Amino acid sequence: MRDGRGVFAGVLCGLFFESIFVVPTFGFYLLPITIIAIIFAVLPFTMTLLNITLSWLGGFLTMLQWSLVATQGYMVSLAFFIHIISIITISTGIIYYVSSTQKK
Amino acid sequence: MMLHNSYQHNRLIIGLRAGVLLLFAAVFLVVHGPALVSRAVIAMHQWVVPQRTAAMPDEVTALQAKVKDLETENARINEIITRVGDSKKQFVFGHIVFGGGFLFTDTLSIDRGRESGIVSGDFVATKESILVGTIIQTGERWSTVAPFTQLGRKVLVRAGEKKDIVFEAMGVGGEEIEVDLPATVNLKAGDVVWSAEKPDYIVGLVDRLDSSSARQIQNVFIKPPIAFKALTDVEIYHK
């Protein structure tokens, strides 16, 4: 298990996006990004790419599910779908970068 | 004897090489000489003449650009004065400082806030009476606008020639709202959709309808007639 720096970075990242974007409810960005950070911290696979992929999927599915709940079943627009992918990808990149700079 | 011959031989070679070089130099001077001389004279002249003579073209260009900016600003101010005079409602002009489209989001921020009398709940529209959204956050000199197309936001609208088709649409983000209506409702692409709460304001146009003969429900997608990411100025009305 990695140390908490990645999780801390994820929480900060989520709070940053919460503050600059108009959100349906508080936690729309924070929760998925925190989930990414936690999954990345606890995954034991030696393949970093596998850890990143699974973390990305966890955050993406969480945000997409929250979006479907917010729209009461309506599928999000293509532009918002790309927005979700952008946010999750940027957050995963930041979390990976912070985690990879930790002392081994 | 051999040393003497080799000495003469070397001198001959050196002489030939010097002759070829002189020949090339002579040809170069004949061809490019006048141009080089005139350039040298101009450079000396510019060095001798005071610096402000060389700076004048840049100053004139800068002044022309400034005049153009002032003319544009003047036209904008005249337009605002005309709008305020013609309008029967009180509103505040706002300039968008953080537009939609950043990472494909709908968020809009404007440069007016509590100082201008704006409070949460005020609605935002364009000068063409197109509804944009609602103020949800205010600071002293800034406000955040939630477009009516925000994910999860519901908006009551009217459609049809007599505005008699009333329904509630759901914002799905990306400057789009969606609603499921019975297939018997007579709507087609391009129909104007109005706000039910503010009948003078346009919400958008019907973009497309997804239906099939077997289905009794049609998905109606409505988009604003202008892209919010392209907006620069909006009007804020008190609720």
CSV table of C-alpha atoms in Angstrom, one decimal:
chain,number,residue,atom,x,y,z
A,1,MET,CA,0.0,0.0,0.0
A,2,ARG,CA,1.3,3.5,-0.9
A,3,ASP,CA,1.3,6.4,1.6
A,4,GLY,CA,-1.4,9.0,1.8
A,5,ARG,CA,0.1,11.6,-0.4
A,6,GLY,CA,-1.8,10.5,-3.5
A,7,VAL,CA,-5.0,10.4,-1.5
A,8,PHE,CA,-4.3,13.9,-0.2
A,9,ALA,CA,-3.6,15.1,-3.7
A,10,GLY,CA,-6.8,13.6,-4.9
A,11,VAL,CA,-8.8,15.3,-2.3
A,12,LEU,CA,-7.2,18.7,-3.1
A,13,CYS,CA,-7.9,18.1,-6.8
A,14,GLY,CA,-11.5,17.3,-6.1
A,15,LEU,CA,-12.0,20.4,-4.0
A,16,PHE,CA,-10.4,22.5,-6.7
A,17,PHE,CA,-12.8,21.2,-9.4
A,18,GLU,CA,-15.7,21.6,-7.0
A,19,SER,CA,-14.8,25.3,-6.5
A,20,ILE,CA,-14.4,26.3,-10.2
A,21,PHE,CA,-17.2,24.3,-11.8
A,22,VAL,CA,-21.0,24.6,-11.2
A,23,VAL,CA,-21.9,21.3,-9.6
A,24,PRO,CA,-25.3,19.5,-9.3
A,25,THR,CA,-24.5,18.7,-5.7
A,26,PHE,CA,-21.5,19.0,-3.5
A,27,GLY,CA,-19.2,16.0,-3.9
A,28,PHE,CA,-19.9,15.5,-7.6
A,29,TYR,CA,-16.2,15.9,-8.4
A,30,LEU,CA,-14.8,15.2,-4.9
A,31,LEU,CA,-16.1,11.7,-4.4
A,32,PRO,CA,-15.1,10.2,-7.7
A,33,ILE,CA,-11.6,11.7,-7.5
A,34,THR,CA,-11.2,10.5,-3.9
A,35,ILE,CA,-12.2,7.0,-5.1
A,36,ILE,CA,-9.5,7.2,-7.8
A,37,ALA,CA,-6.9,8.1,-5.2
A,38,ILE,CA,-8.0,5.4,-2.7
A,39,ILE,CA,-8.1,2.7,-5.4
A,40,PHE,CA,-4.7,3.7,-6.6
A,41,ALA,CA,-3.3,3.7,-3.1
A,42,VAL,CA,-4.5,0.2,-2.2
A,43,LEU,CA,-4.1,-1.7,-5.5
A,44,PRO,CA,-1.2,-4.1,-5.1
A,45,PHE,CA,-0.5,-4.9,-8.8
A,46,THR,CA,3.0,-4.5,-9.9
A,47,MET,CA,1.9,-3.2,-13.3
A,48,THR,CA,1.5,0.5,-12.8
A,49,LEU,CA,-0.6,0.8,-15.9
A,50,LEU,CA,-3.1,-1.7,-14.6
A,51,ASN,CA,-3.4,0.2,-11.3
A,52,ILE,CA,-4.0,3.5,-13.2
A,53,THR,CA,-6.6,1.9,-15.5
A,54,LEU,CA,-8.5,0.4,-12.7
A,55,SER,CA,-8.4,3.6,-10.7
A,56,TRP,CA,-9.6,5.5,-13.8
A,57,LEU,CA,-12.4,3.1,-14.3
A,58,GLY,CA,-13.5,3.4,-10.7
A,59,GLY,CA,-13.7,7.2,-10.8
A,60,PHE,CA,-15.3,7.3,-14.3
A,61,LEU,CA,-18.0,4.9,-13.4
A,62,THR,CA,-18.7,6.7,-10.1
A,63,MET,CA,-19.1,10.1,-11.9
A,64,LEU,CA,-21.1,8.6,-14.7
A,65,GLN,CA,-23.5,6.9,-12.3
A,66,TRP,CA,-23.9,10.1,-10.2
A,67,SER,CA,-24.7,12.0,-13.5
A,68,LEU,CA,-27.4,9.5,-14.4
A,69,VAL,CA,-28.9,9.8,-10.9
A,70,ALA,CA,-28.8,13.6,-11.2
A,71,THR,CA,-30.6,13.6,-14.5
A,72,GLN,CA,-33.1,11.0,-13.3
A,73,GLY,CA,-32.1,8.5,-16.0
A,74,TYR,CA,-31.5,10.7,-18.9
A,75,MET,CA,-28.1,10.1,-20.6
A,76,VAL,CA,-25.7,13.0,-20.4
A,77,SER,CA,-24.8,14.9,-23.5
A,78,LEU,CA,-21.7,14.1,-25.5
A,79,ALA,CA,-20.0,17.3,-24.4
A,80,PHE,CA,-20.6,16.5,-20.7
A,81,PHE,CA,-19.4,12.9,-21.3
A,82,ILE,CA,-16.2,14.3,-22.7
A,83,HIS,CA,-16.0,16.7,-19.7
A,84,ILE,CA,-16.3,13.7,-17.3
A,85,ILE,CA,-13.5,11.9,-19.2
A,86,SER,CA,-11.3,15.0,-19.1
A,87,ILE,CA,-11.7,15.5,-15.4
A,88,ILE,CA,-11.1,11.9,-14.5
A,89,THR,CA,-8.0,11.7,-16.8
A,90,ILE,CA,-6.5,14.9,-15.4
A,91,SER,CA,-7.1,13.8,-11.8
A,92,THR,CA,-5.7,10.3,-12.4
A,93,GLY,CA,-2.6,11.9,-14.0
A,94,ILE,CA,-2.1,14.2,-11.0
A,95,ILE,CA,-2.6,11.4,-8.5
A,96,TYR,CA,-0.2,9.1,-10.3
A,97,TYR,CA,2.4,11.8,-10.6
A,98,VAL,CA,2.2,12.7,-6.8
A,99,SER,CA,2.3,9.0,-5.9
A,100,SER,CA,5.3,8.2,-8.1
A,101,THR,CA,7.4,10.9,-6.5
A,102,GLN,CA,7.1,9.3,-3.1
A,103,LYS,CA,10.3,7.8,-1.5
A,104,LYS,CA,10.6,4.1,-2.1
B,1,MET,CA,68.5,21.5,-57.4
B,2,MET,CA,65.3,19.6,-56.4
B,3,LEU,CA,64.8,22.0,-53.5
B,4,HIS,CA,65.0,25.0,-55.8
B,5,ASN,CA,62.5,23.3,-58.2
B,6,SER,CA,60.0,22.5,-55.5
B,7,TYR,CA,60.3,26.1,-54.2
B,8,GLN,CA,59.4,27.5,-57.6
B,9,HIS,CA,56.6,24.9,-57.8
B,10,ASN,CA,55.1,26.0,-54.5
B,11,ARG,CA,55.3,29.6,-55.5
B,12,LEU,CA,53.5,28.8,-58.8
B,13,ILE,CA,50.7,27.0,-56.9
B,14,ILE,CA,50.3,29.8,-54.4
B,15,GLY,CA,50.2,32.4,-57.2
B,16,LEU,CA,47.6,30.5,-59.1
B,17,ARG,CA,45.4,30.2,-56.0
B,18,ALA,CA,45.7,33.9,-55.3
B,19,GLY,CA,44.8,34.7,-58.8
B,20,VAL,CA,41.6,32.6,-58.7
B,21,LEU,CA,40.6,34.2,-55.5
B,22,LEU,CA,41.2,37.7,-56.8
B,23,LEU,CA,39.2,36.8,-59.9
B,24,PHE,CA,36.2,35.7,-57.8
B,25,ALA,CA,36.5,38.8,-55.6
B,26,ALA,CA,36.5,41.0,-58.7
B,27,VAL,CA,33.4,39.3,-60.1
B,28,PHE,CA,31.6,39.6,-56.7
B,29,LEU,CA,32.4,43.3,-56.4
B,30,VAL,CA,31.2,44.0,-59.9
B,31,VAL,CA,27.9,42.3,-59.4
B,32,HIS,CA,27.1,43.2,-55.8
B,33,GLY,CA,29.2,46.2,-55.2
B,34,PRO,CA,26.7,49.0,-55.9
B,35,ALA,CA,24.1,47.4,-53.6
B,36,LEU,CA,26.6,47.0,-50.8
B,37,VAL,CA,27.7,50.6,-51.1
B,38,SER,CA,24.1,51.9,-51.1
B,39,ARG,CA,23.3,49.8,-48.0
B,40,ALA,CA,26.4,51.1,-46.2
B,41,VAL,CA,25.3,54.6,-47.0
B,42,ILE,CA,21.8,54.1,-45.7
B,43,ALA,CA,23.0,52.4,-42.5
B,44,MET,CA,25.4,55.3,-41.9
B,45,HIS,CA,22.5,57.8,-42.5
B,46,GLN,CA,20.2,56.0,-40.0
B,47,TRP,CA,23.0,56.0,-37.5
B,48,VAL,CA,23.6,59.7,-37.9
B,49,VAL,CA,19.9,60.8,-38.0
B,50,PRO,CA,18.2,61.0,-34.5
B,51,GLN,CA,16.4,57.9,-33.2
B,52,ARG,CA,12.8,59.4,-33.1
B,53,THR,CA,12.8,59.4,-36.9
B,54,ALA,CA,13.1,55.6,-36.9
B,55,ALA,CA,10.5,55.2,-34.1
B,56,MET,CA,7.7,57.2,-35.8
B,57,PRO,CA,6.2,54.3,-37.9
B,58,ASP,CA,5.7,52.2,-34.7
B,59,GLU,CA,4.1,55.1,-32.8
B,60,VAL,CA,1.7,55.7,-35.7
B,61,THR,CA,0.7,52.1,-35.7
B,62,ALA,CA,0.1,52.0,-32.0
B,63,LEU,CA,-2.0,55.2,-32.2
B,64,GLN,CA,-4.1,53.8,-35.0
B,65,ALA,CA,-4.7,50.6,-32.9
B,66,LYS,CA,-5.7,52.7,-29.9
B,67,VAL,CA,-8.1,54.8,-32.0
B,68,LYS,CA,-9.7,51.6,-33.3
B,69,ASP,CA,-10.2,50.2,-29.8
B,70,LEU,CA,-11.8,53.5,-28.6
B,71,GLU,CA,-14.1,53.5,-31.6
B,72,THR,CA,-15.3,50.0,-30.8
B,73,GLU,CA,-15.7,50.8,-27.1
B,74,ASN,CA,-17.7,53.9,-28.0
B,75,ALA,CA,-20.0,51.9,-30.3
B,76,ARG,CA,-20.6,49.4,-27.4
B,77,ILE,CA,-21.4,52.2,-24.9
B,78,ASN,CA,-23.9,53.8,-27.3
B,79,GLU,CA,-25.6,50.4,-27.8
B,80,ILE,CA,-25.8,49.9,-24.0
B,81,ILE,CA,-27.3,53.4,-23.5
B,82,THR,CA,-29.9,52.7,-26.2
B,83,ARG,CA,-30.8,49.4,-24.6
B,84,VAL,CA,-31.2,50.9,-21.1
B,85,GLY,CA,-33.4,53.7,-22.5
B,86,ASP,CA,-35.6,51.3,-24.5
B,87,SER,CA,-36.0,48.7,-21.9
B,88,LYS,CA,-38.9,48.8,-19.4
B,89,LYS,CA,-37.2,46.5,-16.9
B,90,GLN,CA,-34.2,47.2,-14.8
B,91,PHE,CA,-31.2,45.1,-15.4
B,92,VAL,CA,-27.5,45.0,-15.0
B,93,PHE,CA,-25.0,44.5,-17.8
B,94,GLY,CA,-22.4,41.8,-17.1
B,95,HIS,CA,-19.3,40.8,-18.9
B,96,ILE,CA,-18.4,37.1,-18.9
B,97,VAL,CA,-14.9,36.6,-17.6
B,98,PHE,CA,-14.9,32.8,-17.4
B,99,GLY,CA,-16.8,31.4,-20.2
B,100,GLY,CA,-18.4,28.0,-20.8
B,101,GLY,CA,-16.5,25.4,-22.8
B,102,PHE,CA,-13.5,25.2,-20.5
B,103,LEU,CA,-13.0,21.4,-20.3
B,104,PHE,CA,-16.4,21.1,-21.9
B,105,THR,CA,-18.2,22.5,-18.9
B,106,ASP,CA,-21.2,24.9,-18.7
B,107,THR,CA,-19.9,27.2,-16.0
B,108,LEU,CA,-20.1,30.9,-16.6
B,109,SER,CA,-18.7,33.7,-14.4
B,110,ILE,CA,-19.4,37.4,-14.8
B,111,ASP,CA,-17.8,40.5,-13.5
B,112,ARG,CA,-20.8,41.9,-11.5
B,113,GLY,CA,-21.8,41.0,-7.9
B,114,ARG,CA,-23.4,42.3,-4.8
B,115,GLU,CA,-21.9,45.7,-5.4
B,116,SER,CA,-24.2,46.0,-8.5
B,117,GLY,CA,-27.2,44.7,-6.5
B,118,ILE,CA,-27.1,41.1,-7.8
B,119,VAL,CA,-28.4,38.4,-5.5
B,120,SER,CA,-28.7,34.6,-5.9
B,121,GLY,CA,-31.7,33.7,-7.9
B,122,ASP,CA,-31.6,36.6,-10.4
B,123,PHE,CA,-31.9,35.3,-13.9
B,124,VAL,CA,-29.5,35.9,-16.8
B,125,ALA,CA,-30.4,36.5,-20.4
B,126,THR,CA,-28.8,37.9,-23.6
B,127,LYS,CA,-29.8,41.1,-25.2
B,128,GLU,CA,-31.7,39.0,-27.8
B,129,SER,CA,-34.0,37.8,-25.0
B,130,ILE,CA,-32.5,34.3,-24.9
B,131,LEU,CA,-32.5,32.8,-21.4
B,132,VAL,CA,-29.1,31.8,-20.2
B,133,GLY,CA,-29.5,30.7,-16.6
B,134,THR,CA,-29.7,31.8,-12.9
B,135,ILE,CA,-27.2,33.4,-10.5
B,136,ILE,CA,-26.2,30.8,-7.9
B,137,GLN,CA,-23.2,32.4,-6.3
B,138,THR,CA,-22.3,36.0,-5.7
B,139,GLY,CA,-19.2,37.8,-4.5
B,140,GLU,CA,-18.6,41.5,-4.1
B,141,ARG,CA,-17.7,41.9,-7.8
B,142,TRP,CA,-18.3,38.5,-9.3
B,143,SER,CA,-21.1,36.0,-9.8
B,144,THR,CA,-21.4,32.5,-11.0
B,145,VAL,CA,-24.2,31.6,-13.4
B,146,ALA,CA,-25.7,28.2,-13.6
B,147,PRO,CA,-27.1,27.7,-17.2
B,148,PHE,CA,-30.5,26.2,-17.4
B,149,THR,CA,-28.8,23.3,-19.3
B,150,GLN,CA,-26.8,22.4,-16.2
B,151,LEU,CA,-26.7,18.7,-15.4
B,152,GLY,CA,-29.8,17.9,-13.3
B,153,ARG,CA,-31.5,21.3,-13.6
B,154,LYS,CA,-35.1,21.3,-14.6
B,155,VAL,CA,-36.7,24.0,-16.6
B,156,LEU,CA,-40.4,24.6,-17.4
B,157,VAL,CA,-40.9,25.4,-21.0
B,158,ARG,CA,-43.6,26.1,-23.6
B,159,ALA,CA,-43.6,25.1,-27.2
B,160,GLY,CA,-46.0,25.0,-30.2
B,161,GLU,CA,-47.5,27.8,-32.3
B,162,LYS,CA,-49.7,28.9,-29.5
B,163,LYS,CA,-47.2,28.1,-26.8
B,164,ASP,CA,-49.8,25.6,-25.5
B,165,ILE,CA,-47.5,22.6,-25.1
B,166,VAL,CA,-46.1,22.9,-21.6
B,167,PHE,CA,-43.6,20.4,-20.3
B,168,GLU,CA,-40.6,20.2,-18.0
B,169,ALA,CA,-37.2,19.5,-19.5
B,170,MET,CA,-34.1,18.2,-17.8
B,171,GLY,CA,-30.6,19.6,-18.3
B,172,VAL,CA,-28.1,17.0,-19.4
B,173,GLY,CA,-25.1,19.3,-19.6
B,174,GLY,CA,-23.2,20.4,-22.7
B,175,GLU,CA,-25.8,23.1,-23.5
B,176,GLU,CA,-28.6,20.7,-24.1
B,177,ILE,CA,-31.9,19.8,-22.4
B,178,GLU,CA,-33.9,16.7,-22.9
B,179,VAL,CA,-37.5,15.5,-22.4
B,180,ASP,CA,-39.5,12.4,-23.1
B,181,LEU,CA,-42.9,13.3,-24.6
B,182,PRO,CA,-45.7,11.2,-26.1
B,183,ALA,CA,-45.3,10.6,-29.8
B,184,THR,CA,-48.6,12.4,-30.4
B,185,VAL,CA,-47.2,15.7,-29.4
B,186,ASN,CA,-46.6,17.7,-32.6
B,187,LEU,CA,-43.1,19.0,-32.4
B,188,LYS,CA,-40.5,19.2,-35.2
B,189,ALA,CA,-36.8,20.2,-35.4
B,190,GLY,CA,-36.4,23.9,-35.5
B,191,ASP,CA,-39.5,24.8,-33.4
B,192,VAL,CA,-39.0,27.6,-30.9
B,193,VAL,CA,-39.2,26.7,-27.2
B,194,TRP,CA,-40.1,29.5,-24.7
B,195,SER,CA,-39.6,29.7,-21.0
B,196,ALA,CA,-42.9,29.1,-19.2
B,197,GLU,CA,-42.0,31.3,-16.2
B,198,LYS,CA,-40.7,34.1,-18.4
B,199,PRO,CA,-42.8,33.9,-21.6
B,200,ASP,CA,-40.8,36.7,-23.3
B,201,TYR,CA,-37.6,34.7,-23.2
B,202,ILE,CA,-36.5,32.0,-25.6
B,203,VAL,CA,-35.1,28.8,-24.1
B,204,GLY,CA,-34.0,27.2,-27.3
B,205,LEU,CA,-34.8,25.4,-30.5
B,206,VAL,CA,-35.8,21.8,-30.9
B,207,ASP,CA,-32.6,20.2,-32.2
B,208,ARG,CA,-33.7,16.7,-32.9
B,209,LEU,CA,-36.3,14.1,-32.0
B,210,ASP,CA,-35.7,10.4,-31.5
B,211,SER,CA,-38.7,8.3,-32.1
B,212,SER,CA,-39.8,5.3,-34.0
B,213,SER,CA,-43.2,4.0,-35.2
B,214,ALA,CA,-43.1,1.2,-32.6
B,215,ARG,CA,-42.5,3.6,-29.7
B,216,GLN,CA,-45.1,5.7,-28.1
B,217,ILE,CA,-42.5,8.0,-26.6
B,218,GLN,CA,-40.3,10.5,-28.4
B,219,ASN,CA,-37.0,11.9,-27.0
B,220,VAL,CA,-36.9,15.6,-27.7
B,221,PHE,CA,-33.5,17.4,-27.5
B,222,ILE,CA,-33.5,21.2,-27.2
B,223,LYS,CA,-30.5,23.4,-27.6
B,224,PRO,CA,-30.1,27.2,-27.1
B,225,PRO,CA,-29.9,29.1,-30.4
B,226,ILE,CA,-26.5,30.5,-29.5
B,227,ALA,CA,-23.6,28.8,-27.9
B,228,PHE,CA,-23.0,30.0,-24.3
B,229,LYS,CA,-19.3,29.5,-24.8
B,230,ALA,CA,-19.4,32.3,-27.4
B,231,LEU,CA,-21.2,34.8,-25.1
B,232,THR,CA,-19.3,37.9,-24.0
B,233,ASP,CA,-22.0,40.1,-22.5
B,234,VAL,CA,-25.2,39.2,-20.6
B,235,GLU,CA,-28.0,41.1,-18.8
B,236,ILE,CA,-28.9,40.2,-15.2
B,237,TYR,CA,-32.5,40.8,-14.2
B,238,HIS,CA,-33.8,40.8,-10.6
B,239,LYS,CA,-36.2,37.9,-9.9
